[in-house]
Tab-separated table of C-alpha atoms and ligand atoms in Angstrom:
chain	number	residue	atom	x	y	z
D	1	UNK	CA	0.221	-30.112	-12.961
D	2	UNK	CA	-1.921	-31.346	-10.035
D	3	UNK	CA	0.748	-34.343	-9.662
D	4	UNK	CA	3.604	-32.250	-8.701
D	5	UNK	CA	4.749	-32.728	-5.219
D	6	UNK	CA	5.590	-29.862	-2.859
D	7	UNK	CA	9.159	-30.520	-3.294
D	8	UNK	CA	8.938	-30.963	-7.036
D	9	UNK	CA	7.117	-27.413	-7.083
D	10	UNK	CA	9.695	-25.845	-5.087
D	11	UNK	CA	12.507	-27.044	-7.273
D	12	UNK	CA	11.002	-26.104	-10.428
D	13	UNK	CA	10.035	-22.848	-8.912
D	14	UNK	CA	13.614	-22.217	-7.739
D	15	UNK	CA	14.970	-23.045	-11.287
D	16	UNK	CA	12.582	-20.791	-13.166
D	17	UNK	CA	10.941	-18.123	-11.314
D	18	UNK	CA	11.997	-14.889	-9.849
D	19	UNK	CA	9.941	-13.972	-6.329
D	20	UNK	CA	9.646	-10.451	-4.940
D	21	UNK	CA	13.161	-9.000	-4.176
D	22	UNK	CA	14.423	-12.508	-4.926
D	23	UNK	CA	17.573	-14.292	-5.983
D	24	UNK	CA	18.046	-16.755	-8.824
D	25	UNK	CA	20.872	-18.548	-7.353
D	26	UNK	CA	20.250	-18.064	-3.400
D	27	UNK	CA	16.462	-18.757	-3.586
D	28	UNK	CA	15.104	-19.007	-0.104
D	29	UNK	CA	12.581	-21.618	0.610
D	30	UNK	CA	9.003	-21.206	-0.856
D	31	UNK	CA	5.842	-22.670	0.375
D	32	UNK	CA	3.584	-24.055	-2.139
D	33	UNK	CA	0.023	-23.096	-1.575
D	34	UNK	CA	-2.871	-25.301	-2.984
D	35	UNK	CA	-5.914	-23.242	-1.952
D	36	UNK	CA	-7.141	-20.619	0.484
D	37	UNK	CA	-10.269	-19.953	2.417
D	38	UNK	CA	-11.292	-17.456	4.963
D	39	UNK	CA	-7.981	-16.552	6.747
D	40	UNK	CA	-6.368	-19.745	6.119
D	41	UNK	CA	-3.753	-20.819	3.488
D	42	UNK	CA	-3.850	-24.339	2.639
D	43	UNK	CA	-0.160	-25.702	1.705
D	44	UNK	CA	0.190	-28.449	-0.717
D	45	UNK	CA	1.841	-30.510	1.927
D	46	UNK	CA	-1.398	-30.437	4.084
D	47	UNK	CA	-0.414	-27.966	6.447
D	48	UNK	CA	-2.590	-24.843	7.001
D	49	UNK	CA	-1.392	-21.399	7.873
D	50	UNK	CA	-3.283	-18.575	9.618
D	51	UNK	CA	-2.468	-15.555	7.208
D	52	UNK	CA	-1.364	-12.483	9.204
D	53	UNK	CA	-0.475	-10.724	5.876
D	54	UNK	CA	-3.807	-10.416	3.878
D	55	UNK	CA	-1.462	-11.099	0.861
D	56	UNK	CA	0.249	-7.732	1.614
D	57	UNK	CA	-2.418	-5.590	2.858
D	58	UNK	CA	-5.006	-6.879	-0.035
D	59	UNK	CA	-7.178	-9.735	1.189
D	60	UNK	CA	-9.333	-7.541	3.740
D	61	UNK	CA	-12.390	-9.990	3.514
D	62	UNK	CA	-10.118	-13.264	3.757
D	63	UNK	CA	-9.885	-15.784	0.822
D	64	UNK	CA	-12.357	-17.448	-1.387
D	65	UNK	CA	-15.346	-15.086	-0.228
D	66	UNK	CA	-18.721	-16.184	-1.910
D	67	UNK	CA	-19.704	-12.598	-2.465
D	68	UNK	CA	-16.508	-11.697	-4.414
D	69	UNK	CA	-16.483	-15.237	-6.026
D	70	UNK	CA	-20.031	-14.421	-7.262
D	71	UNK	CA	-18.953	-10.939	-8.558
D	72	UNK	CA	-16.130	-12.614	-10.551
D	73	UNK	CA	-18.225	-15.421	-12.180
D	74	UNK	CA	-21.112	-12.904	-13.073
D	75	UNK	CA	-18.861	-10.504	-14.597
D	76	UNK	CA	-16.964	-13.348	-16.515
D	77	UNK	CA	-20.161	-14.552	-18.139
D	78	UNK	CA	-20.683	-10.987	-19.438
D	79	UNK	CA	-17.192	-10.170	-20.489
D	80	UNK	CA	-13.691	-10.721	-19.019
D	81	UNK	CA	-12.070	-7.598	-20.819
D	82	UNK	CA	-12.725	-5.060	-23.343
D	83	UNK	CA	-10.416	-2.255	-24.369
D	84	UNK	CA	-11.115	1.125	-22.529
D	85	UNK	CA	-10.137	3.362	-25.552
D	86	UNK	CA	-13.392	4.466	-27.053
D	87	UNK	CA	-15.424	2.031	-25.004
D	88	UNK	CA	-16.904	2.021	-21.546
D	89	UNK	CA	-18.775	-0.195	-19.204
D	90	UNK	CA	-20.888	-0.407	-16.138
D	91	UNK	CA	-18.394	-1.885	-13.995
D	92	UNK	CA	-15.830	0.979	-14.446
D	93	UNK	CA	-18.511	3.730	-14.266
D	94	UNK	CA	-19.863	2.228	-11.099
D	95	UNK	CA	-16.433	1.919	-9.716
D	96	UNK	CA	-15.552	5.521	-10.447
D	97	UNK	CA	-18.745	6.728	-9.006
D	98	UNK	CA	-17.984	4.735	-5.647
D	99	UNK	CA	-14.492	6.011	-5.462
D	100	UNK	CA	-15.417	9.752	-5.883
D	101	UNK	CA	-18.343	9.314	-3.338
D	102	UNK	CA	-16.174	7.754	-0.688
D	103	UNK	CA	-13.070	10.134	-1.012
D	104	UNK	CA	-12.955	13.916	-0.378
D	105	UNK	CA	-15.616	15.837	-2.276
D	106	UNK	CA	-12.782	17.516	-4.494
D	107	UNK	CA	-11.523	14.425	-5.921
D	108	UNK	CA	-13.971	13.847	-8.825
D	109	UNK	CA	-12.032	12.257	-11.593
D	110	UNK	CA	-10.646	8.738	-11.864
D	111	UNK	CA	-7.954	7.267	-13.692
D	112	UNK	CA	-8.013	3.309	-13.502
D	113	UNK	CA	-4.708	1.439	-13.889
D	114	UNK	CA	-3.297	-2.084	-13.346
D	115	UNK	CA	-1.153	-1.796	-10.189
D	116	UNK	CA	-0.145	0.364	-7.328
D	117	UNK	CA	3.135	1.356	-9.064
D	118	UNK	CA	1.434	2.418	-12.057
D	119	UNK	CA	-1.158	4.639	-10.204
D	120	UNK	CA	1.733	6.369	-8.756
D	121	UNK	CA	3.448	6.787	-12.111
D	122	UNK	CA	0.066	8.213	-13.419
D	123	UNK	CA	-0.058	10.652	-10.163
D	124	UNK	CA	3.458	11.797	-10.896
D	125	UNK	CA	2.793	12.445	-14.643
D	126	UNK	CA	-0.447	14.280	-13.779
D	127	UNK	CA	1.392	16.612	-11.619
D	128	UNK	CA	4.020	17.240	-14.041
D	129	UNK	CA	1.683	17.478	-17.019
D	130	UNK	CA	-0.385	19.710	-15.114
D	131	UNK	CA	2.282	22.393	-14.566
D	132	UNK	CA	3.252	22.069	-18.099
D	133	UNK	CA	-0.238	22.856	-19.278
D	134	UNK	CA	-0.630	25.988	-17.139
D	135	UNK	CA	2.647	27.280	-18.323
D	136	UNK	CA	5.054	26.344	-15.691
D	137	UNK	CA	7.122	23.843	-17.342
D	138	UNK	CA	10.076	24.156	-14.993
D	139	UNK	CA	8.044	22.536	-12.225
D	140	UNK	CA	9.040	18.966	-12.722
D	141	UNK	CA	10.651	17.923	-9.429
D	142	UNK	CA	8.960	16.102	-6.619
D	143	UNK	CA	9.477	16.104	-2.777
D	144	UNK	CA	9.103	12.681	-1.103
D	145	UNK	CA	9.826	11.563	2.488
D	146	UNK	CA	12.623	9.297	3.461
D	147	UNK	CA	11.223	5.992	4.673
D	148	UNK	CA	8.668	6.367	1.918
D	149	UNK	CA	7.671	3.491	-0.152
D	150	UNK	CA	5.635	4.134	-3.621
D	151	UNK	CA	6.276	1.074	-5.874
D	152	UNK	CA	9.004	-0.467	-8.030
D	153	UNK	CA	8.671	0.926	-11.432
D	154	UNK	CA	11.110	3.844	-12.278
D	155	UNK	CA	9.006	6.899	-11.617
D	156	UNK	CA	7.632	5.268	-8.166
D	157	UNK	CA	11.150	4.196	-7.263
D	158	UNK	CA	12.616	7.607	-7.797
D	159	UNK	CA	10.242	8.712	-4.856
D	160	UNK	CA	11.014	5.891	-2.580
D	161	UNK	CA	13.487	6.319	0.302
D	162	UNK	CA	16.911	6.570	-1.496
D	163	UNK	CA	18.665	3.946	0.674
D	164	UNK	CA	15.939	1.321	1.117
D	165	UNK	CA	14.952	1.957	-2.364
D	166	UNK	CA	18.523	0.988	-3.585
D	167	UNK	CA	18.698	4.278	-5.693
D	168	UNK	CA	22.586	3.800	-6.012
D	169	UNK	CA	21.823	0.628	-8.125
D	170	UNK	CA	20.214	2.458	-10.949
D	171	UNK	CA	22.650	5.520	-11.382
D	172	UNK	CA	21.589	8.164	-13.645
D	173	UNK	CA	18.649	6.384	-15.114
D	174	UNK	CA	16.672	7.291	-12.059
D	175	UNK	CA	15.366	11.040	-11.748
D	176	UNK	CA	16.505	12.878	-8.850
D	177	UNK	CA	14.120	14.364	-6.567
D	178	UNK	CA	13.983	16.094	-3.228
D	179	UNK	CA	13.628	14.264	0.149
D	180	UNK	CA	12.536	15.577	3.429
D	181	UNK	CA	12.991	13.760	6.802
D	182	UNK	CA	10.269	11.302	7.689
D	183	UNK	CA	7.918	12.815	10.298
D	184	UNK	CA	9.023	11.700	13.774
D	185	UNK	CA	5.896	12.671	15.781
D	186	UNK	CA	3.891	9.703	16.859
D	187	UNK	CA	0.249	9.276	15.532
D	188	UNK	CA	-2.284	10.992	17.932
D	189	UNK	CA	0.113	13.718	18.788
D	190	UNK	CA	0.279	17.296	17.466
D	191	UNK	CA	3.448	18.232	15.753
D	192	UNK	CA	5.364	21.544	15.812
D	193	UNK	CA	6.776	23.687	12.946
D	194	UNK	CA	10.003	22.104	13.581
D	195	UNK	CA	9.055	18.846	12.279
D	196	UNK	CA	8.364	20.357	8.996
D	197	UNK	CA	11.229	22.739	8.831
D	198	UNK	CA	13.281	20.909	6.368
D	199	UNK	CA	10.133	20.392	4.283
D	200	UNK	CA	9.576	24.174	4.592
D	201	UNK	CA	12.874	24.852	3.536
D	202	UNK	CA	12.884	22.614	0.555
D	203	UNK	CA	9.467	24.162	-0.629
D	204	UNK	CA	10.711	27.703	-0.150
D	205	UNK	CA	13.955	27.361	-1.989
D	206	UNK	CA	12.917	25.057	-4.848
D	207	UNK	CA	9.197	25.661	-5.383
D	208	UNK	CA	9.629	27.094	-8.861
D	209	UNK	CA	10.906	23.550	-9.694
D	210	UNK	CA	8.646	21.369	-7.702
D	211	UNK	CA	5.429	19.807	-9.197
D	212	UNK	CA	4.309	17.970	-6.174
D	213	UNK	CA	4.891	16.454	-2.674
D	214	UNK	CA	3.989	12.654	-2.543
D	215	UNK	CA	3.400	11.038	0.802
D	216	UNK	CA	1.727	8.011	2.197
D	217	UNK	CA	-0.577	9.729	4.873
D	218	UNK	CA	-0.146	8.518	8.430
D	219	UNK	CA	1.523	5.046	7.702
D	220	UNK	CA	4.621	4.813	6.038
D	221	UNK	CA	4.451	1.100	4.912
D	222	UNK	CA	6.987	-0.866	3.097
D	223	UNK	CA	9.605	1.865	3.984
D	224	UNK	CA	9.581	1.110	7.595
D	225	UNK	CA	5.988	0.551	9.120
D	226	UNK	CA	6.023	3.777	10.705
D	227	UNK	CA	2.942	5.578	12.184
D	228	UNK	CA	3.042	9.572	12.270
D	229	UNK	CA	1.013	12.589	13.330
D	230	UNK	CA	-2.031	13.393	11.273
D	231	UNK	CA	-1.365	16.941	12.147
D	232	UNK	CA	1.756	16.657	9.903
D	233	UNK	CA	-0.667	16.337	6.966
D	234	UNK	CA	-2.466	19.394	7.997
D	235	UNK	CA	0.631	21.573	8.246
D	236	UNK	CA	1.894	20.018	5.071
D	237	UNK	CA	-1.248	20.792	3.103
D	238	UNK	CA	-0.792	24.585	4.440
D	239	UNK	CA	2.894	24.451	3.030
D	240	UNK	CA	1.809	23.216	-0.411
D	241	UNK	CA	-0.717	25.862	-0.720
D	242	UNK	CA	1.722	28.464	0.291
D	243	UNK	CA	4.233	27.583	-2.213
D	244	UNK	CA	1.815	26.328	-5.032
D	245	UNK	CA	2.755	22.925	-5.139
D	246	UNK	CA	0.522	19.982	-5.650
D	247	UNK	CA	-0.115	17.434	-2.848
D	248	UNK	CA	-0.260	13.560	-3.784
D	249	UNK	CA	-1.334	11.055	-1.175
D	250	UNK	CA	-0.386	7.379	-1.830
D	251	UNK	CA	-3.041	5.408	0.015
D	252	UNK	CA	-2.453	2.043	-1.817
D	253	UNK	CA	-1.578	0.374	1.693
D	254	UNK	CA	-3.853	2.445	4.049
D	255	UNK	CA	-6.968	2.605	1.865
D	256	UNK	CA	-10.241	0.640	2.653
D	257	UNK	CA	-10.290	0.723	6.463
D	258	UNK	CA	-6.812	-0.469	7.433
D	259	UNK	CA	-6.152	2.220	9.828
D	260	UNK	CA	-9.274	2.443	11.300
D	261	UNK	CA	-10.729	5.185	8.915
D	262	UNK	CA	-11.714	4.212	5.278
D	263	UNK	CA	-8.923	6.309	4.008
D	264	UNK	CA	-6.073	7.517	6.281
D	265	UNK	CA	-6.436	11.080	5.127
D	266	UNK	CA	-9.620	11.187	7.237
D	267	UNK	CA	-7.465	11.286	10.262
D	268	UNK	CA	-6.364	14.701	9.300
D	269	UNK	CA	-9.275	16.022	7.341
D	270	UNK	CA	-7.324	17.570	4.482
D	271	UNK	CA	-7.725	16.812	0.848
D	272	UNK	CA	-4.793	16.027	-1.412
D	273	UNK	CA	-4.948	17.197	-5.227
D	274	UNK	CA	-4.140	13.549	-6.339
D	275	UNK	CA	-5.061	10.287	-4.544
D	276	UNK	CA	-3.598	6.713	-5.285
D	277	UNK	CA	-5.395	3.506	-4.283
D	278	UNK	CA	-4.804	-0.136	-4.870
D	279	UNK	CA	-3.959	-3.108	-2.858
D	280	UNK	CA	-7.228	-3.780	-0.948
D	281	UNK	CA	-9.282	-2.202	-3.817
D	282	UNK	CA	-10.633	-5.597	-5.228
D	283	UNK	CA	-10.371	-7.507	-1.863
D	284	UNK	CA	-7.143	-8.911	-3.088
D	285	UNK	CA	-8.790	-10.776	-6.010
D	286	UNK	CA	-7.124	-8.985	-8.988
D	287	UNK	CA	-4.788	-6.368	-9.630
D	288	UNK	CA	-6.270	-2.987	-9.893
D	289	UNK	CA	-5.506	0.540	-8.940
D	290	UNK	CA	-6.840	3.991	-9.460
D	291	UNK	CA	-5.591	7.681	-9.278
D	292	UNK	CA	-8.100	10.288	-8.395
D	293	UNK	CA	-7.586	14.040	-8.910
D	294	UNK	CA	-9.422	17.227	-8.332
D	295	UNK	CA	-10.668	19.470	-10.985
D	296	UNK	CA	-7.726	21.790	-10.859
D	297	UNK	CA	-5.711	19.010	-11.953
D	298	UNK	CA	-8.081	17.491	-14.590
D	299	UNK	CA	-8.947	20.825	-16.018
D	300	UNK	CA	-5.419	22.239	-16.093
D	301	UNK	CA	-4.410	18.988	-17.965
D	302	UNK	CA	-7.281	18.881	-20.423
D	303	UNK	CA	-7.066	22.660	-21.393
D	304	UNK	CA	-3.418	22.486	-21.879
D	305	UNK	CA	-1.226	22.060	-24.867
D	306	UNK	CA	-1.649	18.207	-25.117
D	307	UNK	CA	-5.512	18.421	-24.395
D	308	UNK	CA	-5.398	15.059	-22.904
D	309	UNK	CA	-3.714	13.152	-20.286
D	310	UNK	CA	-0.988	11.141	-21.643
D	311	UNK	CA	-1.375	7.677	-20.445
D	312	UNK	CA	-3.373	4.585	-21.349
D	313	UNK	CA	-2.734	1.011	-20.246
D	314	UNK	CA	-3.757	-1.827	-22.313
D	315	UNK	CA	-5.799	-3.414	-19.458
D	316	UNK	CA	-7.095	-0.042	-18.200
D	317	UNK	CA	-10.728	-0.469	-16.466
D	318	UNK	CA	-10.518	-4.194	-16.888
D	319	UNK	CA	-14.244	-5.275	-16.240
D	320	UNK	CA	-13.339	-8.339	-14.232
D	321	UNK	CA	-11.418	-6.379	-11.802
D	322	UNK	CA	-13.817	-3.273	-11.676
D	323	UNK	CA	-16.703	-5.666	-10.976
D	324	UNK	CA	-14.874	-7.304	-8.156
D	325	UNK	CA	-13.567	-3.843	-6.591
D	326	UNK	CA	-17.345	-2.828	-6.710
D	327	UNK	CA	-18.291	-6.002	-4.803
D	328	UNK	CA	-15.552	-5.667	-2.131
D	329	UNK	CA	-16.300	-2.186	-1.587
D	330	UNK	CA	-19.951	-3.064	-1.042
D	331	UNK	CA	-19.173	-5.856	1.076
D	332	UNK	CA	-16.892	-3.780	3.369
D	333	UNK	CA	-19.464	-0.935	3.751
D	334	UNK	CA	-22.394	-3.489	4.370
D	335	UNK	CA	-20.354	-4.635	7.479
D	336	UNK	CA	-19.541	-3.003	10.793
D	337	UNK	CA	-15.833	-2.858	9.464
D	338	UNK	CA	-14.838	-0.134	11.908
D	339	UNK	CA	-15.848	-2.302	14.966
D	340	UNK	CA	-13.979	-5.275	13.318
D	341	UNK	CA	-10.616	-3.207	12.894
D	342	UNK	CA	-11.174	-1.683	16.359
D	343	UNK	CA	-11.492	-5.210	17.709
D	344	UNK	CA	-8.361	-6.522	15.802
D	345	UNK	CA	-6.536	-3.388	16.980
D	346	UNK	CA	-7.491	-4.468	20.774
D	347	UNK	CA	-6.388	-8.056	20.046
D	348	UNK	CA	-3.082	-6.898	18.420
D	349	UNK	CA	-2.391	-4.558	21.384
D	350	UNK	CA	-3.071	-7.313	24.041
D	351	UNK	CA	-1.312	-9.972	21.941
D	352	UNK	CA	1.744	-8.037	20.862
D	353	UNK	CA	2.503	-6.239	24.193
D	354	UNK	CA	4.364	-8.890	25.911
D	355	UNK	CA	7.066	-8.458	23.176
D	356	UNK	CA	7.654	-4.962	24.703
D	357	UNK	CA	9.754	-6.876	27.643
D	358	UNK	CA	11.984	-8.792	25.278
D	359	UNK	CA	15.558	-7.490	25.152
D	360	UNK	CA	15.692	-7.569	21.267
D	361	UNK	CA	12.622	-5.411	20.642
D	362	UNK	CA	12.862	-1.938	20.021
D	363	UNK	CA	9.370	-1.023	19.918
D	364	UNK	CA	5.789	-2.598	19.661
D	365	UNK	CA	3.057	-0.352	17.813
D	366	UNK	CA	-0.235	-0.853	16.499
D	367	UNK	CA	-2.669	1.255	14.366
D	368	UNK	CA	-5.963	0.114	13.321
D	369	UNK	CA	-5.524	-3.597	11.991
D	370	UNK	CA	-1.658	-3.245	11.613
D	371	UNK	CA	0.663	-4.761	14.448
D	372	UNK	CA	4.293	-4.073	14.424
D	373	UNK	CA	7.224	-5.547	16.453
D	374	UNK	CA	10.367	-3.427	15.672
D	375	UNK	CA	13.500	-5.452	16.609
D	376	UNK	CA	16.948	-3.880	17.312
D	377	UNK	CA	18.474	-5.952	14.715
D	378	UNK	CA	17.506	-7.245	11.415
D	379	UNK	CA	15.924	-10.829	11.388
D	380	UNK	CA	17.498	-13.767	9.546
D	381	UNK	CA	14.608	-14.613	7.047
D	382	UNK	CA	16.093	-17.974	6.507
D	383	UNK	CA	15.831	-18.885	10.233
D	384	UNK	CA	12.459	-16.949	11.105
D	385	UNK	CA	10.361	-17.996	8.010
D	386	UNK	CA	10.339	-21.792	8.820
D	387	UNK	CA	9.628	-20.857	12.534
D	388	UNK	CA	6.412	-19.203	11.685
D	389	UNK	CA	5.381	-21.918	9.359
D	390	UNK	CA	5.985	-24.431	12.098
D	391	UNK	CA	3.657	-22.486	14.378
D	392	UNK	CA	0.975	-22.547	11.714
D	393	UNK	CA	1.060	-18.712	10.872
D	394	UNK	CA	1.973	-16.948	7.853
D	395	UNK	CA	4.167	-13.847	8.748
D	396	UNK	CA	6.644	-12.396	6.483
D	397	UNK	CA	9.172	-10.090	8.271
D	398	UNK	CA	11.429	-7.746	6.467
D	399	UNK	CA	14.491	-6.193	7.922
D	400	UNK	CA	13.987	-5.344	11.675
D	401	UNK	CA	10.163	-5.659	11.320
D	402	UNK	CA	8.066	-8.559	12.308
D	403	UNK	CA	4.603	-7.387	11.633
D	404	UNK	CA	1.010	-8.311	10.577
D	405	UNK	CA	-1.978	-6.819	8.826
D	406	UNK	CA	-4.604	-9.533	9.001
D	407	UNK	CA	-7.737	-9.744	7.027
D	408	UNK	CA	-10.535	-7.842	8.766
D	409	UNK	CA	-12.656	-11.079	9.343
D	410	UNK	CA	-9.880	-12.974	11.403
D	411	UNK	CA	-11.635	-14.104	14.784
D	412	UNK	CA	-10.226	-13.469	18.061
D	413	UNK	CA	-8.852	-16.945	18.606
D	414	UNK	CA	-6.948	-17.024	15.351
D	415	UNK	CA	-5.658	-13.521	16.230
D	416	UNK	CA	-4.515	-14.842	19.368
D	417	UNK	CA	-2.634	-17.632	17.874
D	418	UNK	CA	-1.100	-15.301	15.287
D	419	UNK	CA	0.127	-12.763	17.875
D	420	UNK	CA	1.408	-15.450	20.120
D	421	UNK	CA	3.483	-16.979	17.346
D	422	UNK	CA	4.766	-13.450	16.632
D	423	UNK	CA	5.829	-12.862	20.225
D	424	UNK	CA	7.395	-16.352	20.822
D	425	UNK	CA	9.011	-16.545	17.529
D	426	UNK	CA	10.747	-13.091	18.386
D	427	UNK	CA	11.472	-14.275	21.938
D	428	UNK	CA	13.152	-17.369	20.525
D	429	UNK	CA	15.443	-15.229	18.482
D	430	UNK	CA	16.711	-13.376	21.511
H	1	PLP	C1	2.446	-1.805	-2.474
H	1	PLP	C2	2.441	-0.159	-2.433
H	1	PLP	C3	2.789	0.422	-3.701
H	1	PLP	C4	2.899	-0.370	-4.932
H	1	PLP	O1	1.928	-1.116	-5.499
H	1	PLP	P1	2.200	-2.276	-6.537
H	1	PLP	O2	0.670	-2.785	-6.760
H	1	PLP	O3	2.975	-3.279	-5.677
H	1	PLP	O4	2.630	-1.843	-7.673
H	1	PLP	C5	2.729	1.837	-3.828
H	1	PLP	N1	2.661	2.566	-2.745
H	1	PLP	C6	2.498	1.935	-1.492
H	1	PLP	C7	2.072	2.829	-0.267
H	1	PLP	C8	2.153	0.624	-1.302
H	1	PLP	O5	2.211	0.001	-0.148
């Protein structure tokens, strides 16, 4: 295996593998990676890339971190995995206690699962099973926001933006839910009742059929990298209460400090009934996610007809993943992470702001350790991806968005290289 050259790997890959949203016939170039350390990806051809993506929000501490490596190897020596049906173990219990301590007080029960999409499936099933259990089986519909992204499995996909989520491809297999407009009031500003008018109308007209509203608080990620008013969340909570509808927050992207707060919900100070976390949960080491809920939901489900919540993944509570998540959270909290995220935000603001002058740029925006250059037209990936690699950075645009969410450990010099590469590359496209 070690003897394959970079180009052999690329060819074998192109002939056998799917990549995310990939084609089997028009596979774009892939870059073989041999190792990763700190904020750098080492390519098999010897080049090094400064990673601006944190492997899609996950690798907040950078790669090959000694503390996380130790957590994995220590747990590995005890046990890699045991089933969670009828058995339990310290890594899962510790992680659940950490999560309930760090999230709003009402959220006191944790369902562990293997990926973000599954944690969303679990959240949707909890909401629907709750209403069934309390004698309102009609309440099965969901309300989601346009531009939202919640994952790629069927249930999760059904609450993604219908257009960017390609709902038309899946016909009647996909459940039909309600969509409200994406909030337009920018982060940091108060919104008006008008911003929630359509949401309020939907809830008023259909609340007898609606189980829950699901949103990504403050940051809509893969559906557009949009930042919106935390005040929207305050008003949305009030609407959900008024119409007796549950509220689900998907913090899979925003959790663990990315927006400058440990969880984005802290910007608004309101509690959801159900909360999904994933991505950075294990510091990018292993796939793990969690769905937290409050007592209303957990008791409602447990005292209902089924007497149990009907979900149970094979790898539920995987000890390796749980132990790594505990270590990652402890590592985060043992550091001045708020200051780091603030410093990264300052670096992103300074570094990306020259892009505001470019004719092909619609908007530059930053929040916490997220930096976005939104172009007027969609980028040509086949052209732009090699340009970034030649500049020694790993940035993976989509659509009109050239964006980054670096590991929190990125130093100012590397951050300046990353932002300069983003601005220069966008300028070259102009
Ligand atoms: C990535 C993401 C998901 C899906 O998580 P997977 O681990 O890819 O299944 C769901 N919601 C949000 C907000 C995400 O960013």
